[in-house]
mmCIF file of C-alpha atoms and ligand atoms in Angstrom:
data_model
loop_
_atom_site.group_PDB
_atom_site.id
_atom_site.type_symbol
_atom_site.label_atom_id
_atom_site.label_comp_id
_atom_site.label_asym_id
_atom_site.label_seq_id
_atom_site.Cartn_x
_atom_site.Cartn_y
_atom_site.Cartn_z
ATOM 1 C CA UNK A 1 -15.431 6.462 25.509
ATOM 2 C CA UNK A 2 -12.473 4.066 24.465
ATOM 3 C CA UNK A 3 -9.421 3.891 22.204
ATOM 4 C CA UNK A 4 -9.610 2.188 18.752
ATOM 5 C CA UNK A 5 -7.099 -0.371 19.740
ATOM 6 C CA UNK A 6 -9.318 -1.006 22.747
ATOM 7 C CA UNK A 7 -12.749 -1.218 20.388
ATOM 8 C CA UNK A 8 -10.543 -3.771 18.210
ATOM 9 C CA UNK A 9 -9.453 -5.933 20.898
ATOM 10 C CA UNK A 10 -12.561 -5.775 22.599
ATOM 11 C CA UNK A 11 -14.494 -6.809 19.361
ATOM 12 C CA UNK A 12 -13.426 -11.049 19.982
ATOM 13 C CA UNK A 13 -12.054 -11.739 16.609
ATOM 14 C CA UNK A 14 -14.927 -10.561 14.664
ATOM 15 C CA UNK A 15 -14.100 -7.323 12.527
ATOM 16 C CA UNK A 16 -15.642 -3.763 13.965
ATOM 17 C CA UNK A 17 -17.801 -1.847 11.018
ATOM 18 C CA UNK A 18 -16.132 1.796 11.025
ATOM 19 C CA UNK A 19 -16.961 4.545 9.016
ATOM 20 C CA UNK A 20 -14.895 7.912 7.888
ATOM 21 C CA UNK A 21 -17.176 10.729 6.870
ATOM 22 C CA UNK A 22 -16.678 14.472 6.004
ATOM 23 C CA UNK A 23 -17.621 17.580 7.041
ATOM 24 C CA UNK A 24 -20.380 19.307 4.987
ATOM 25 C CA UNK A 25 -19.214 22.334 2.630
ATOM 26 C CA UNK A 26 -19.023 25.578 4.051
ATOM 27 C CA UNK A 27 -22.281 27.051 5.324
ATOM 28 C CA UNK A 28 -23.674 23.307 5.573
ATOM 29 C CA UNK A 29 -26.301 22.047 7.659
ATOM 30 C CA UNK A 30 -24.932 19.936 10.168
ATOM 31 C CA UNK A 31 -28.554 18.323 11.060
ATOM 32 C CA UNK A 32 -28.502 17.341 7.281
ATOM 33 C CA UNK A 33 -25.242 15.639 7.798
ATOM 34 C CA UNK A 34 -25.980 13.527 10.838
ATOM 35 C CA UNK A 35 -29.513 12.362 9.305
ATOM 36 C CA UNK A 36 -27.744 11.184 6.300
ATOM 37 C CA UNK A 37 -25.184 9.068 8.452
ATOM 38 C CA UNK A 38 -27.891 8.278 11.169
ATOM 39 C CA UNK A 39 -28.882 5.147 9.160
ATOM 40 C CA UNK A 40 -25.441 3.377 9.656
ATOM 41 C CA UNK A 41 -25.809 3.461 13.393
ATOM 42 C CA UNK A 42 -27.624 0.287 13.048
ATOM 43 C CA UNK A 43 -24.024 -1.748 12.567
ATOM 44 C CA UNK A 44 -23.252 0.279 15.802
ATOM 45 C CA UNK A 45 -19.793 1.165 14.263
ATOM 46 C CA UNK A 46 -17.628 1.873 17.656
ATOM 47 C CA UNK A 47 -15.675 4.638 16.067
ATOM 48 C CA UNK A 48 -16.438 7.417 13.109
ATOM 49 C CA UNK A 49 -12.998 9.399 11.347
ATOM 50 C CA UNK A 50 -14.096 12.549 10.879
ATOM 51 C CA UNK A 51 -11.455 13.848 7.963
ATOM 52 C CA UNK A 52 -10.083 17.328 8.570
ATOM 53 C CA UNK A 53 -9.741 20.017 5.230
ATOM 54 C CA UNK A 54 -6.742 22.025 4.822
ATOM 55 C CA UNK A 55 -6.854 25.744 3.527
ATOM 56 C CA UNK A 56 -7.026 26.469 -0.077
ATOM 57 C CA UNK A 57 -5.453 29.619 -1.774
ATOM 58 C CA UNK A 58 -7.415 31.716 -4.332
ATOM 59 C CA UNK A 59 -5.699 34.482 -6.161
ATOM 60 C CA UNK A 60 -7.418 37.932 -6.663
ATOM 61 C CA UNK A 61 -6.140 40.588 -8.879
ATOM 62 C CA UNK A 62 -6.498 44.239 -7.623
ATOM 63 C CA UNK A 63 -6.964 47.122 -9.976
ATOM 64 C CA UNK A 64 -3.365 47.776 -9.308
ATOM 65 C CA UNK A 65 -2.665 44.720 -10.935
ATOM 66 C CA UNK A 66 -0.685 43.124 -8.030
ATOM 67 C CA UNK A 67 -2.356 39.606 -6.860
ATOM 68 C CA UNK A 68 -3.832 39.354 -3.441
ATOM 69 C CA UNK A 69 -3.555 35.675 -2.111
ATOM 70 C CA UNK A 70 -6.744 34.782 -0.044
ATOM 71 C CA UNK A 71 -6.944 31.524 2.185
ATOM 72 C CA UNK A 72 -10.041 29.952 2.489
ATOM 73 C CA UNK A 73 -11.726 26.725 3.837
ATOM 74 C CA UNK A 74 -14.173 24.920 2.163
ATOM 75 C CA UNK A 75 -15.044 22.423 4.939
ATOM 76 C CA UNK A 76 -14.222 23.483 8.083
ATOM 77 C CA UNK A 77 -16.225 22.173 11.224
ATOM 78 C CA UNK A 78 -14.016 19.192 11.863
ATOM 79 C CA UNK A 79 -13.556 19.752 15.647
ATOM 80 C CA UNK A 80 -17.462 20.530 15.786
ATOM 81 C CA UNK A 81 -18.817 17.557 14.439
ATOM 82 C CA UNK A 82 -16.930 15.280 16.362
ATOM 83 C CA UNK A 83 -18.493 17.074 19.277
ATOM 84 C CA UNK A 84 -22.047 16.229 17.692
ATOM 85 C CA UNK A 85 -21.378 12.568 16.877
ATOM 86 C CA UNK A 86 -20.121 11.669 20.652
ATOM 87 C CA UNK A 87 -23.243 13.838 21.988
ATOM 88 C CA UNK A 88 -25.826 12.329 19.599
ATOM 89 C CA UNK A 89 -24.455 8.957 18.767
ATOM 90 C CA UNK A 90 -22.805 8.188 21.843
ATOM 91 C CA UNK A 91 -19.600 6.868 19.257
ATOM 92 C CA UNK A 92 -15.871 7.635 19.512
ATOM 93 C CA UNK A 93 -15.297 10.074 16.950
ATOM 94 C CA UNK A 94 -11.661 10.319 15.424
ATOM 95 C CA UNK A 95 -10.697 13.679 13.949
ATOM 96 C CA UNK A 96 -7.983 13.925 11.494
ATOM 97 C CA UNK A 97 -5.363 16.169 12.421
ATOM 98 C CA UNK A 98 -3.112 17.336 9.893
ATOM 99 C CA UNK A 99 0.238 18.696 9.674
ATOM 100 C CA UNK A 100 -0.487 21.290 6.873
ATOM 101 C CA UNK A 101 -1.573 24.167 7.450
ATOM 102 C CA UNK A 102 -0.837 24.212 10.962
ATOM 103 C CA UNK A 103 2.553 25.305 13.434
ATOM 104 C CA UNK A 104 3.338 23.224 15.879
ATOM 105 C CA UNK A 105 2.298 25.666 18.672
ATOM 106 C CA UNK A 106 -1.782 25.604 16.612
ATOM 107 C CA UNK A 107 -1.639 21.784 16.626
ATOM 108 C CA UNK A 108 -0.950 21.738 20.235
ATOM 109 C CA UNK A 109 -4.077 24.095 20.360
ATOM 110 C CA UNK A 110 -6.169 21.692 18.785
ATOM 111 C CA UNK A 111 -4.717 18.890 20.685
ATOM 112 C CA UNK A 112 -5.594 20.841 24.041
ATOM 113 C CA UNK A 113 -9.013 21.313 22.613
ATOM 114 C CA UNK A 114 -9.633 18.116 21.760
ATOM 115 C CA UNK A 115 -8.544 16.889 25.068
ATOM 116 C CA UNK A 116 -11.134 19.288 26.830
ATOM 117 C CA UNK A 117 -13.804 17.517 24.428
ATOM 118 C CA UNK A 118 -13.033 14.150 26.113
ATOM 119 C CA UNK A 119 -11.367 12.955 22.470
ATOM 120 C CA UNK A 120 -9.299 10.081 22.519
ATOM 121 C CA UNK A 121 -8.221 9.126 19.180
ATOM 122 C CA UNK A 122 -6.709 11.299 16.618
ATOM 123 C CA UNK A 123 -5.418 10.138 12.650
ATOM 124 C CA UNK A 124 -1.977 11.932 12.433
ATOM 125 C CA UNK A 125 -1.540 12.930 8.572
ATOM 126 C CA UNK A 126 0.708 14.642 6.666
ATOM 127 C CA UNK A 127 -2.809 16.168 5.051
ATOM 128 C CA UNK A 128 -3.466 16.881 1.296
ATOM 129 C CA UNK A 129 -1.226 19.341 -1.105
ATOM 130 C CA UNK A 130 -3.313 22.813 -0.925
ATOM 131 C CA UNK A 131 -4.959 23.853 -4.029
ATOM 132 C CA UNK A 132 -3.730 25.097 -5.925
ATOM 133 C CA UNK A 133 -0.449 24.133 -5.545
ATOM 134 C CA UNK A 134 1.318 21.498 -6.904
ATOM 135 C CA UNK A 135 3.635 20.536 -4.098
ATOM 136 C CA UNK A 136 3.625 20.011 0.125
ATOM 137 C CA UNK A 137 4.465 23.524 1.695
ATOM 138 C CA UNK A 138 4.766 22.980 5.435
ATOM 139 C CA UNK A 139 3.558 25.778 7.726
ATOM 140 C CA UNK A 140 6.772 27.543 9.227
ATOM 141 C CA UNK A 141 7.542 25.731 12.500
ATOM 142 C CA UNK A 142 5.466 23.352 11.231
ATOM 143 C CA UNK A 143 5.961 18.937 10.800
ATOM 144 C CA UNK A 144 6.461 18.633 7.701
ATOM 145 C CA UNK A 145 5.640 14.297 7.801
ATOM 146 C CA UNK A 146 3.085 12.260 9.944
ATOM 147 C CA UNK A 147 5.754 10.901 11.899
ATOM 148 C CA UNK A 148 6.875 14.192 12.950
ATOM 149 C CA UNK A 149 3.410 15.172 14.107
ATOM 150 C CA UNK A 150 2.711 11.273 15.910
ATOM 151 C CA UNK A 151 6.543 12.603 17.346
ATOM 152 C CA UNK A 152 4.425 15.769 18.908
ATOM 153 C CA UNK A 153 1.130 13.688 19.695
ATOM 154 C CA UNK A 154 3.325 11.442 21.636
ATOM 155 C CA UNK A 155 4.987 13.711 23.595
ATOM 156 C CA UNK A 156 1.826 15.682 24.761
ATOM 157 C CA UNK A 157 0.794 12.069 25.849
ATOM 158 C CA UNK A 158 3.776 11.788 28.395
ATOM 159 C CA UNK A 159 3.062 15.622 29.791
ATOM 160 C CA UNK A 160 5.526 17.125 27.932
ATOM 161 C CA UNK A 161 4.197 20.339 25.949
ATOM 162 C CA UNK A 162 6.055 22.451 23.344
ATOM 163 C CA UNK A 163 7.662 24.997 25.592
ATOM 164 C CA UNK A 164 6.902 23.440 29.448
ATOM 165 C CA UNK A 165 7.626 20.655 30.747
ATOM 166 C CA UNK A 166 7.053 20.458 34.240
ATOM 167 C CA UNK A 167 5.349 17.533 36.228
ATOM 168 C CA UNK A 168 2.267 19.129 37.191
ATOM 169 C CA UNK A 169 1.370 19.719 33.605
ATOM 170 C CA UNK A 170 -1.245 16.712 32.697
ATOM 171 C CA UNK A 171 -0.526 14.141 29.652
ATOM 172 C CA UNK A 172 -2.888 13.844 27.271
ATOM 173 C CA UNK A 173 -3.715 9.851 26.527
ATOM 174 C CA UNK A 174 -4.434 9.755 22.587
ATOM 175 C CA UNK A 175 -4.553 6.574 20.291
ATOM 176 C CA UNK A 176 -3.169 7.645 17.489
ATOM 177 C CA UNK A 177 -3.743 6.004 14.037
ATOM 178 C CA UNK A 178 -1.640 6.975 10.773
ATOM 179 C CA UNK A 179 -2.235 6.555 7.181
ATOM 180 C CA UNK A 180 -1.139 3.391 4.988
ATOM 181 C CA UNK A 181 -1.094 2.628 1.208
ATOM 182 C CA UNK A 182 -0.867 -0.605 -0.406
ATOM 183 C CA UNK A 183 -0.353 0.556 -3.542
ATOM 184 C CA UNK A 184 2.213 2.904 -2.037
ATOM 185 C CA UNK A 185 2.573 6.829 -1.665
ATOM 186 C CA UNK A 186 2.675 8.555 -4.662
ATOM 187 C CA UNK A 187 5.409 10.605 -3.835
ATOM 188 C CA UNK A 188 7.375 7.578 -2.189
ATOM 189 C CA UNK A 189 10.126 6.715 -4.700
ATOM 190 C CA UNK A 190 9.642 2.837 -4.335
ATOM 191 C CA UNK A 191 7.356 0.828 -1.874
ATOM 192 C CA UNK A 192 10.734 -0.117 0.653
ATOM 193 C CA UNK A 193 11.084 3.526 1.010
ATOM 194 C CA UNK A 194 7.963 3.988 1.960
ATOM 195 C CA UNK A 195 7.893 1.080 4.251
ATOM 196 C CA UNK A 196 10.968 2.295 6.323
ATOM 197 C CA UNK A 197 9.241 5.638 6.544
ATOM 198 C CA UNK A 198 5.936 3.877 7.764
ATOM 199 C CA UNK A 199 8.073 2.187 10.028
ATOM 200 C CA UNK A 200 9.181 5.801 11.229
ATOM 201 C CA UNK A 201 4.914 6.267 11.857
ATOM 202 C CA UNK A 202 4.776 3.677 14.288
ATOM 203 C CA UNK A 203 8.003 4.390 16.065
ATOM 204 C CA UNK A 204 6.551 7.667 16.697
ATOM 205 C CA UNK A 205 3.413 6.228 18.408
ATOM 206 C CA UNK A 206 1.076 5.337 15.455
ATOM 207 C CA UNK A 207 -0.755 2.391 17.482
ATOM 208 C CA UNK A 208 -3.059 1.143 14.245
ATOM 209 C CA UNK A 209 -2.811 1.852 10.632
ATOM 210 C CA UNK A 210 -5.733 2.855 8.191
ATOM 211 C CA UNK A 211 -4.952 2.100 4.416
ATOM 212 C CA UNK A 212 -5.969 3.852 1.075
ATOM 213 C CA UNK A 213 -8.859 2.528 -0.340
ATOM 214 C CA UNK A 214 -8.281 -0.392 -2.472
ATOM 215 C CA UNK A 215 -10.514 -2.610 -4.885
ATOM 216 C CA UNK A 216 -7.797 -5.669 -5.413
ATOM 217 C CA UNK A 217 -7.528 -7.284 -2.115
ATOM 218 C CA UNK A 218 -4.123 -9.467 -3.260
ATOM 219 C CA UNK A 219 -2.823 -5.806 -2.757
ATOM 220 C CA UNK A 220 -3.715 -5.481 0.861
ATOM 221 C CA UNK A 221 -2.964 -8.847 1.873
ATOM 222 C CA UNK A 222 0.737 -8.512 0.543
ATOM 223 C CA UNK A 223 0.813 -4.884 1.758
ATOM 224 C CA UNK A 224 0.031 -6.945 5.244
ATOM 225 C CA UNK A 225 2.840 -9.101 4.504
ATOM 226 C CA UNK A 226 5.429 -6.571 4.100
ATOM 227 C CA UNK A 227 4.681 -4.596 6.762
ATOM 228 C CA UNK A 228 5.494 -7.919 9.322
ATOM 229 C CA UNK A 229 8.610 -8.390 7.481
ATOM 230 C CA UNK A 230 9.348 -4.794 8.238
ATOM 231 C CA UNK A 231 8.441 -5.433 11.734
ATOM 232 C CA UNK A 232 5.392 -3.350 11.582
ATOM 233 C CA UNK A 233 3.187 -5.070 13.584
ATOM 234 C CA UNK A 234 0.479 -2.846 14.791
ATOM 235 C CA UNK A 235 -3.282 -3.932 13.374
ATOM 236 C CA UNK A 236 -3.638 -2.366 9.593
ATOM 237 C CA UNK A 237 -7.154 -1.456 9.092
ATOM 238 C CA UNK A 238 -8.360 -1.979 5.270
ATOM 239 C CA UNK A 239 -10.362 1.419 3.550
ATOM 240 C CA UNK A 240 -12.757 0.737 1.139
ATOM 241 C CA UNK A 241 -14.962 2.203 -0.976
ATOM 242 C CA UNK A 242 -17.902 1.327 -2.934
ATOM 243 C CA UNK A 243 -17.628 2.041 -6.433
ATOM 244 C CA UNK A 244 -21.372 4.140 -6.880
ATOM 245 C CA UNK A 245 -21.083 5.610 -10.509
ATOM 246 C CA UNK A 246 -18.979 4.812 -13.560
ATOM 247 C CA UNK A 247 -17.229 7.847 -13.659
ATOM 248 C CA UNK A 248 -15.547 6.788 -10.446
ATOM 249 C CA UNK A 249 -13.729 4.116 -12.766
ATOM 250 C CA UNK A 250 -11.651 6.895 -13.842
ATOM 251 C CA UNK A 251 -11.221 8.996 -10.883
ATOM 252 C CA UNK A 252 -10.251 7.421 -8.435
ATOM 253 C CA UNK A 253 -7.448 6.311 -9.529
ATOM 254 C CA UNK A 254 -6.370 9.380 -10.655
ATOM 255 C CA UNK A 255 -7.167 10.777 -7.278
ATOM 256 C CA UNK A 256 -5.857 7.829 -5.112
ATOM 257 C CA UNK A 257 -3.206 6.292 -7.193
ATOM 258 C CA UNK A 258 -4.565 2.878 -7.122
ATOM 259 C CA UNK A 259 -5.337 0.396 -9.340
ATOM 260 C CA UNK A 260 -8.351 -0.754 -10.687
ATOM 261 C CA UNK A 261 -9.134 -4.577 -11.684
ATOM 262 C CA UNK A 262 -9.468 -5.585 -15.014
ATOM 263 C CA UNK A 263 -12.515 -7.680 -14.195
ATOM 264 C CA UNK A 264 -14.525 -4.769 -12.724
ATOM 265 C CA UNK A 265 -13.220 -2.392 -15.130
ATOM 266 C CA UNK A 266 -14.667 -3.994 -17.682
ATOM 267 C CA UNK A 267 -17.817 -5.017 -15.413
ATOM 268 C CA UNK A 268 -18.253 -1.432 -14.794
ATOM 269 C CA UNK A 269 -17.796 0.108 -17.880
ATOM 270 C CA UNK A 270 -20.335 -2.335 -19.420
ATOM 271 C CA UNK A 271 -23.023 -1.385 -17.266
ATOM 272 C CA UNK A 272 -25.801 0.447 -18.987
ATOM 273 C CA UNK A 273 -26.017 3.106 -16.171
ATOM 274 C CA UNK A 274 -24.637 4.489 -12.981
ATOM 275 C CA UNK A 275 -27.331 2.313 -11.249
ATOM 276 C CA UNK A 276 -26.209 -0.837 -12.724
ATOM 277 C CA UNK A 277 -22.476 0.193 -11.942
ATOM 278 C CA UNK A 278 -23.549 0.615 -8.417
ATOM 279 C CA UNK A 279 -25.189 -2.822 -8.357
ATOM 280 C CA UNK A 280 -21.806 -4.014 -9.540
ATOM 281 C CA UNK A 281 -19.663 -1.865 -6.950
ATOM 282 C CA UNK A 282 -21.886 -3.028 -4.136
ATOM 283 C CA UNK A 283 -21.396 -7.180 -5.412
ATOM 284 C CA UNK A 284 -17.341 -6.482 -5.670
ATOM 285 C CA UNK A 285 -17.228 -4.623 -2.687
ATOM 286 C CA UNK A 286 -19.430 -7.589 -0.792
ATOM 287 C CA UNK A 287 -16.562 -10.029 -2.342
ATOM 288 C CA UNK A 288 -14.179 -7.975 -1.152
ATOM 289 C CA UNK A 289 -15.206 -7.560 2.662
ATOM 290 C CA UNK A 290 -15.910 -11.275 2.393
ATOM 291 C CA UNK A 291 -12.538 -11.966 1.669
ATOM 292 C CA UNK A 292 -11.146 -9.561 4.154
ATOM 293 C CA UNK A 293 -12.775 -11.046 6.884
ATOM 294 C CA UNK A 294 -11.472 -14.840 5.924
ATOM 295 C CA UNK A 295 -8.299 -13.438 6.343
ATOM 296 C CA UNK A 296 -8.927 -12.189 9.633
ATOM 297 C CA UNK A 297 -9.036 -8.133 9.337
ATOM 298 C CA UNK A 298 -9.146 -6.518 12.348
ATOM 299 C CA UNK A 299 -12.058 -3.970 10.811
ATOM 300 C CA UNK A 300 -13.735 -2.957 7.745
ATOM 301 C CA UNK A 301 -13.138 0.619 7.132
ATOM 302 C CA UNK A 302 -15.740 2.480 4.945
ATOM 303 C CA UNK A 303 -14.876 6.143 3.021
ATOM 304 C CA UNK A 304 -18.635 6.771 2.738
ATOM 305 C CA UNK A 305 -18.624 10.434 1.633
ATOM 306 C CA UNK A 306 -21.326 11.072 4.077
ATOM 307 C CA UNK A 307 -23.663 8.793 2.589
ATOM 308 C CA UNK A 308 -24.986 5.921 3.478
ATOM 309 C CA UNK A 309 -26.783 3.984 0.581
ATOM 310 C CA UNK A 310 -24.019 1.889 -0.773
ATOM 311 C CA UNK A 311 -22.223 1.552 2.798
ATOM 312 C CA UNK A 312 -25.319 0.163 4.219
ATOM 313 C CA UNK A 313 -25.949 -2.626 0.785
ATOM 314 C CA UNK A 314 -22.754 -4.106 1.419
ATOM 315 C CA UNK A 315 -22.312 -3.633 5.478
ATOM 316 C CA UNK A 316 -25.954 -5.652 5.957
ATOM 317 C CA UNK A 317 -24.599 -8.272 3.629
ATOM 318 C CA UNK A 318 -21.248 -9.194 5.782
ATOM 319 C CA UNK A 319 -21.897 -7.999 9.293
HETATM 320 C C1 LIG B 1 -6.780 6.749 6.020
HETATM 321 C C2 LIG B 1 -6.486 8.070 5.365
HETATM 322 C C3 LIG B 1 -7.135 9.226 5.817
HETATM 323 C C4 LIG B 1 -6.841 10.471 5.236
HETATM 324 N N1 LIG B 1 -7.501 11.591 5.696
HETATM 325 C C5 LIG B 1 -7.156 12.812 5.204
HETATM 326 C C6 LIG B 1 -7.738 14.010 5.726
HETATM 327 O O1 LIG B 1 -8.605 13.980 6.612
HETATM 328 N N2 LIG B 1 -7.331 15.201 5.213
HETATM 329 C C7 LIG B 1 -6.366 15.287 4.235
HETATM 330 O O2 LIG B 1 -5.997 16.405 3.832
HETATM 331 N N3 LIG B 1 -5.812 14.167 3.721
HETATM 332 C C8 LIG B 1 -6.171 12.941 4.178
HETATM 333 N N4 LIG B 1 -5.588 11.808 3.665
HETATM 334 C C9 LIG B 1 -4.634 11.948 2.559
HETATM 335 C C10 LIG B 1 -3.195 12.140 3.058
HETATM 336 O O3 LIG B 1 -3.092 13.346 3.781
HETATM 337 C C11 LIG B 1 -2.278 12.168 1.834
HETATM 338 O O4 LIG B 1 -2.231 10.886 1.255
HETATM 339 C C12 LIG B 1 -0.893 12.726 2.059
HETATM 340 O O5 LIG B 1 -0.312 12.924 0.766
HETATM 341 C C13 LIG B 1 0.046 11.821 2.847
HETATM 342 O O6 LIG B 1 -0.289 11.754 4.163
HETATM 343 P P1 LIG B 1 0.506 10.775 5.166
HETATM 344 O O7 LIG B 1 0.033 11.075 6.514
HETATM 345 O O8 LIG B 1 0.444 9.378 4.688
HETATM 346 O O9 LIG B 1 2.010 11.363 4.963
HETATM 347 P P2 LIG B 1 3.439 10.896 5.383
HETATM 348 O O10 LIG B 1 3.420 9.660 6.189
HETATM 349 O O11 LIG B 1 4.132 12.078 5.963
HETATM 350 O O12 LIG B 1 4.107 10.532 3.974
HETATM 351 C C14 LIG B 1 4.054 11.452 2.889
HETATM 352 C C15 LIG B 1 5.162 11.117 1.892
HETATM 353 O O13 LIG B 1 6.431 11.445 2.472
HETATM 354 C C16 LIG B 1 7.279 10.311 2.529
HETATM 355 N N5 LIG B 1 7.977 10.405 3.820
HETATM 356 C C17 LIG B 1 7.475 10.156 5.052
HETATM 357 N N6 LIG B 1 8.414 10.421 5.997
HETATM 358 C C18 LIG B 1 9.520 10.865 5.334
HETATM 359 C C19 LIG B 1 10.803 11.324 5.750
HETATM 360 N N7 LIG B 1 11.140 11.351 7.035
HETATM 361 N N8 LIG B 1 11.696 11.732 4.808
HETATM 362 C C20 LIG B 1 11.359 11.709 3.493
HETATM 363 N N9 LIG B 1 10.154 11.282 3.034
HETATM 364 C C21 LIG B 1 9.239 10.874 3.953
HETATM 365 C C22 LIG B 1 6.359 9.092 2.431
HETATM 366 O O14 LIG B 1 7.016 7.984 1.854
HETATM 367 C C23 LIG B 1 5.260 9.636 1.511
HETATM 368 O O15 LIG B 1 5.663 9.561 0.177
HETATM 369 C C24 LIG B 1 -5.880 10.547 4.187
HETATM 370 C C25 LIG B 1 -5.256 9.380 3.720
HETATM 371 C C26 LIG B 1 -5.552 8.152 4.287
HETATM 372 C C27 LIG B 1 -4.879 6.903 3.769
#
């Protein structure tokens, strides 16, 4: 098993294929799960993000009429299926590790678990608002930013623990990867902010950067840019995602606060069907990754839902 940093230096200028997939709903199959992704082994991608899913609160009323608040999780399993992908694939898997919804003392838990498993990479997020709130609650004693968790991921890696420190105690010896956005956070008051708080990431002991997906690559390459002029200078992995219906036009920028060009706006929204829009989302994502790899990216990162159709039309055109 190997670091990401090592699979992208070892990969001699060419870009690695990576995937990030998620864990089926509640009471899913995994078998179903690991057939559907099984097709994509054929790029051999060295590495698979497995994203983790906070709690979500539902609200019951009792006959009383006070509310009970129940926490529940709709995809749990994260820690599991990284298990299956390094047993059946043989691949590095990278579970997301989140600060919400967790105290310190539970992510060093998970940490310790994941070292057992014979882990080595974790993505350090701040994790998603959970429903249905409107607003990032951190756990009590828990990080409230990335940085603040890379801070504790770091620290584990040099042997020291939350509440011992002694020299017998064994480091852990994680890569850890944070979260980027070219089209910045949408919380982040302006894009410097942002940038001296990704900055903050990588002091921490982010070693690579993953961005938000992203379907205008003039955003990427000046999000690049920036980040040298801010002396950020680990490798910043692009996401991407294939546009597969023409719905999708409309979410996802609401969901990912991005922007959406004009040209395959109107491509997409033109198209008689969600299998001509797909058609259209494979060709502009095939432009994209094309693009991407004149430029020299160190990997093309795919958010492929757990699916592989559209990952697989545009990976077998560019790899
Ligand atoms: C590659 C990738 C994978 C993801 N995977 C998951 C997943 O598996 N599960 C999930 O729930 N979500 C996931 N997300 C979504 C992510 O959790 C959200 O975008 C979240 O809102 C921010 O996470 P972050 O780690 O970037 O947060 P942070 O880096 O903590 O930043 C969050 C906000 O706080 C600001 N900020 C940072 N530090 C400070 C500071 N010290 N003081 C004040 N403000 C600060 C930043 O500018 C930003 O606006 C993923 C996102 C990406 C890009």
């Amino acid at each position: 098993m190997a670091k990401v940093t090592e699979h992208l230096a070892s990969s001699k200028g060419k870009p690695v294929f990576s995937i990030e997939i998620i864990p089926p709903s509640k009471g899913g199959k995994i078998d179903e799960l690991l057939n559907a992704i099984e097709p994509m082994m054929e790029l051999k991608p060295p590495f698979i993000d497995v994203t983790y899913h906070r709690e979500e609160y539902i609200h019951e009323t009792l006959e009383d009429g006070s509310v009970r608040e129940i926490k529940t999780r709709k995809r749990p399993g994260t820690v599991g299926l990284c298990s299956a992908i390094m047993h059946k694939f043989h691949i590095d898997p990278v579970p997301h590790v989140l600060c919400g919804g967790f105290t310190k003392n539970e992510t060093e838990d998970l940490l310790i678990d994941l070292n057992y498993l014979g882990i080595e990479n974790v993505m350090a997020l701040r994790g998603d608002i959970a429903k249905p709130y409107t607003y990032f609650k951190p756990m009590k004693d828990g990080h409230r930013y990335a940085s603040e968790l890379i801070g504790q991921i770091s620290e584990m890696n040099q042997g020291r623990y939350l509440h011992e420190t002694s020299s017998y105690l064994s480091s852990s010896n994680f890569c850890i990867g944070g979260a980027a956005y070219p089209e910045k956070h949408y919380e982040a008051d302006d894009q410097d902010t942002d940038f001296e708080f990704l900055k903050q990431k990588v002091a921490a002991g982010a070693e690579y950067l993953v961005t938000q997906m992203f379907f205008d690559n003039k955003k990427y390459f000046d999000f690049v840019s920036k980040c040298r002029q801010h002396g950020i200078h680990v490798p910043v992995i692009p996401g991407l995602k294939v546009l597969a219906t023409k719905k999708q036009l409309d979410i996802l920028p609401k969901i990912f606060f991005l922007d959406m060009p004009e040209d395959l706006q109107k491509a997409v929204a033109a198209a008689a069907d969600d299998k001509a829009a797909r058609e259209i989302g494979v060709e502009w994502c095939v432009q994209q990754c094309r693009e991407l790899i004149s430029f020299g990216v160190p990997a093309l990162h795919f958010y492929t839902m757990s699916k592989s159709t559209t990952t697989l039309a545009v990976a077998r055109q560019v790899f």
